[in-house]
Coordinates of N, CA and C in Angstrom, one line a residue:
M390 N -142.6 -159.7 -43.6 CA -143.1 -159.2 -44.2 C -144.1 -160.7 -44.8
I391 N -145.4 -160.6 -45.0 CA -146.6 -161.3 -44.9 C -146.6 -161.4 -46.7
D392 N -146.1 -160.7 -47.1 CA -146.9 -160.3 -48.9 C -146.2 -159.6 -49.8
P393 N -144.7 -160.4 -49.8 CA -143.5 -159.6 -50.4 C -143.9 -159.8 -51.8
D394 N -143.3 -158.7 -52.7 CA -143.7 -158.1 -53.8 C -142.4 -158.2 -55.1
Y395 N -142.9 -160.1 -55.3 CA -141.2 -160.0 -56.6 C -141.6 -159.8 -57.8
P396 N -140.9 -159.0 -58.4 CA -140.8 -158.7 -59.6 C -141.3 -159.3 -61.1
N397 N -142.6 -159.8 -61.4 CA -142.5 -160.1 -62.2 C -142.0 -160.1 -63.7
I398 N -140.8 -161.1 -64.7 CA -139.8 -160.5 -64.9 C -140.2 -161.7 -66.4
V399 N -139.8 -160.3 -67.8 CA -140.7 -160.4 -68.5 C -139.8 -160.8 -69.6
L400 N -139.0 -160.0 -69.4 CA -137.5 -160.6 -70.5 C -136.5 -160.1 -69.8
A401 N -135.0 -161.0 -70.3 CA -134.2 -160.8 -69.8 C -132.7 -160.9 -71.0
F402 N -131.6 -159.7 -70.7 CA -130.9 -160.4 -71.9 C -129.4 -160.0 -70.9
V403 N -127.7 -159.7 -71.5 CA -127.2 -158.9 -71.2 C -126.9 -158.5 -72.2
Y404 N -126.7 -156.8 -71.7 CA -125.7 -155.7 -72.4 C -124.6 -155.1 -71.8
R405 N -122.8 -155.3 -72.2 CA -122.1 -154.8 -71.8 C -121.9 -155.5 -70.3
D406 N -121.7 -156.6 -70.0 CA -121.7 -157.5 -68.5 C -122.9 -156.8 -68.0
F407 N -124.1 -156.7 -67.9 CA -125.0 -156.3 -67.3 C -126.7 -157.0 -67.7
E408 N -126.5 -157.5 -66.8 CA -127.8 -158.6 -67.2 C -128.8 -157.5 -67.2
I409 N -130.0 -157.6 -67.9 CA -130.7 -156.8 -67.5 C -132.5 -156.9 -67.3
K410 N -133.1 -156.5 -66.4 CA -134.3 -158.0 -66.0 C -134.9 -156.5 -66.8
I411 N -136.5 -156.9 -67.9 CA -137.8 -156.1 -67.6 C -138.5 -157.0 -66.8
A412 N -139.3 -156.2 -65.8 CA -140.4 -156.2 -65.0 C -141.3 -155.4 -64.9
R413 N -142.6 -156.8 -65.7 CA -144.3 -155.9 -65.6 C -144.6 -155.6 -64.3
D414 N -145.4 -154.8 -63.8 CA -146.4 -154.3 -63.4 C -147.7 -153.7 -63.4
R415 N -148.2 -153.4 -62.5 CA -149.3 -153.0 -62.5 C -150.2 -152.1 -61.3
W416 N -150.2 -151.1 -61.9 CA -151.1 -149.5 -60.7 C -152.2 -148.8 -61.4
Q417 N -152.7 -149.1 -60.7 CA -154.5 -148.7 -60.8 C -155.1 -148.1 -61.8
G418 N -154.8 -150.2 -62.1 CA -155.4 -150.3 -64.2 C -154.3 -150.6 -64.7
E419 N -153.2 -150.1 -64.7 CA -152.4 -149.9 -66.0 C -151.4 -150.6 -66.3
D420 N -150.7 -150.9 -66.6 CA -149.1 -152.4 -66.7 C -148.6 -151.0 -67.0
F421 N -147.4 -150.9 -66.3 CA -146.2 -150.0 -66.3 C -144.5 -150.8 -66.7
F422 N -143.6 -150.7 -66.7 CA -142.9 -152.4 -66.8 C -140.9 -150.7 -66.1
T423 N -140.4 -152.3 -65.4 CA -139.3 -151.3 -65.0 C -138.1 -151.7 -65.0
A424 N -136.7 -151.9 -65.0 CA -135.5 -152.7 -66.0 C -134.3 -152.3 -64.8
W425 N -134.5 -153.8 -64.0 CA -133.0 -153.9 -63.3 C -131.9 -154.2 -64.1
A426 N -131.2 -153.9 -63.0 CA -129.6 -154.2 -63.8 C -128.8 -154.9 -63.4
D427 N -128.3 -156.3 -63.1 CA -127.4 -157.3 -62.5 C -126.1 -156.9 -62.6
Y428 N -124.9 -156.5 -61.7 CA -123.8 -156.6 -62.6 C -123.3 -157.5 -60.8
S429 N -121.4 -157.4 -61.6 CA -120.9 -158.8 -60.7 C -120.7 -158.0 -59.0
L430 N -121.3 -156.6 -59.0 CA -120.9 -156.0 -57.4 C -122.2 -155.6 -56.6
G431 N -123.8 -156.1 -57.5 CA -125.1 -155.6 -56.9 C -125.4 -155.7 -58.5
S432 N -127.3 -155.0 -57.8 CA -128.2 -154.8 -58.4 C -128.7 -153.4 -58.3
A433 N -129.1 -152.8 -59.7 CA -129.9 -151.2 -59.0 C -131.7 -151.3 -60.4
V434 N -132.1 -150.7 -59.6 CA -132.5 -150.3 -60.6 C -132.5 -149.1 -61.5
A435 N -132.4 -149.6 -63.0 CA -132.1 -148.1 -63.9 C -132.8 -147.8 -64.4
V436 N -134.5 -148.4 -65.1 CA -134.9 -147.9 -65.2 C -136.7 -147.8 -64.3
P437 N -136.9 -147.3 -63.4 CA -138.1 -146.6 -62.3 C -139.6 -146.9 -63.2
Y438 N -139.8 -146.4 -63.9 CA -141.0 -146.9 -64.8 C -141.3 -146.4 -66.3
A439 N -141.3 -147.5 -67.2 CA -141.9 -147.1 -68.4 C -143.2 -147.3 -69.1
M440 N -143.7 -146.8 -70.0 CA -145.4 -147.0 -70.6 C -145.2 -148.3 -70.9
T441 N -143.7 -148.8 -72.1 CA -143.8 -150.2 -72.7 C -142.7 -150.9 -72.5
T442 N -142.9 -152.1 -72.8 CA -141.0 -152.8 -72.5 C -139.8 -152.2 -74.0
K443 N -140.7 -151.6 -75.2 CA -139.2 -150.9 -75.7 C -138.3 -149.7 -74.8
L444 N -139.8 -148.3 -74.2 CA -139.2 -147.9 -73.5 C -137.6 -147.9 -72.1
A445 N -138.7 -149.0 -71.7 CA -137.7 -150.0 -70.8 C -136.0 -150.5 -70.9
I446 N -136.1 -151.0 -71.8 CA -135.1 -151.9 -72.7 C -134.0 -149.9 -73.1
R447 N -134.5 -149.6 -73.8 CA -133.9 -148.6 -74.4 C -133.3 -147.7 -73.2
N448 N -133.7 -147.2 -72.4 CA -133.0 -146.6 -70.9 C -132.2 -147.5 -70.2
A449 N -133.1 -148.8 -70.0 CA -131.6 -149.9 -69.3 C -130.3 -149.7 -69.9
K450 N -130.1 -149.6 -71.5 CA -129.4 -149.5 -72.3 C -128.0 -148.2 -71.9
R451 N -128.8 -146.9 -71.9 CA -128.7 -145.8 -71.7 C -128.1 -145.6 -70.2
W452 N -129.0 -146.1 -69.9 CA -128.7 -146.1 -68.3 C -126.8 -146.8 -68.0
V453 N -126.8 -147.9 -68.5 CA -125.7 -149.0 -69.0 C -124.5 -148.0 -69.4
D454 N -125.1 -147.2 -70.1 CA -124.3 -146.5 -71.4 C -123.3 -145.5 -70.1
R455 N -124.1 -144.6 -69.9 CA -123.6 -144.0 -68.9 C -122.9 -144.2 -67.1
R456 N -123.5 -145.2 -67.0 CA -122.6 -146.4 -66.1 C -121.0 -146.6 -66.5
M457 N -120.7 -147.3 -68.0 CA -119.4 -147.5 -68.3 C -118.8 -146.0 -68.9
R458 N -119.2 -145.2 -68.3 CA -118.7 -143.8 -69.5 C -117.8 -143.3 -68.4
I459 N -117.6 -143.6 -66.5 CA -117.1 -142.8 -65.8 C -115.6 -143.5 -65.8

């Protein structure tokens, strides 16, 4: 891969033993945000697309809460 696309992390915090990382990217001139959830067994994209950081954070917390109920 000649030009890899690394996430542009703008915010990171720990929530219920998951490290949530909010990344900003740009597509067709519009900013959007994704949320990555890192935990002891690996990493997952908790929120593939959100229009604001607030939505990305809220949906990432919901994603973690759903995983913890299992």
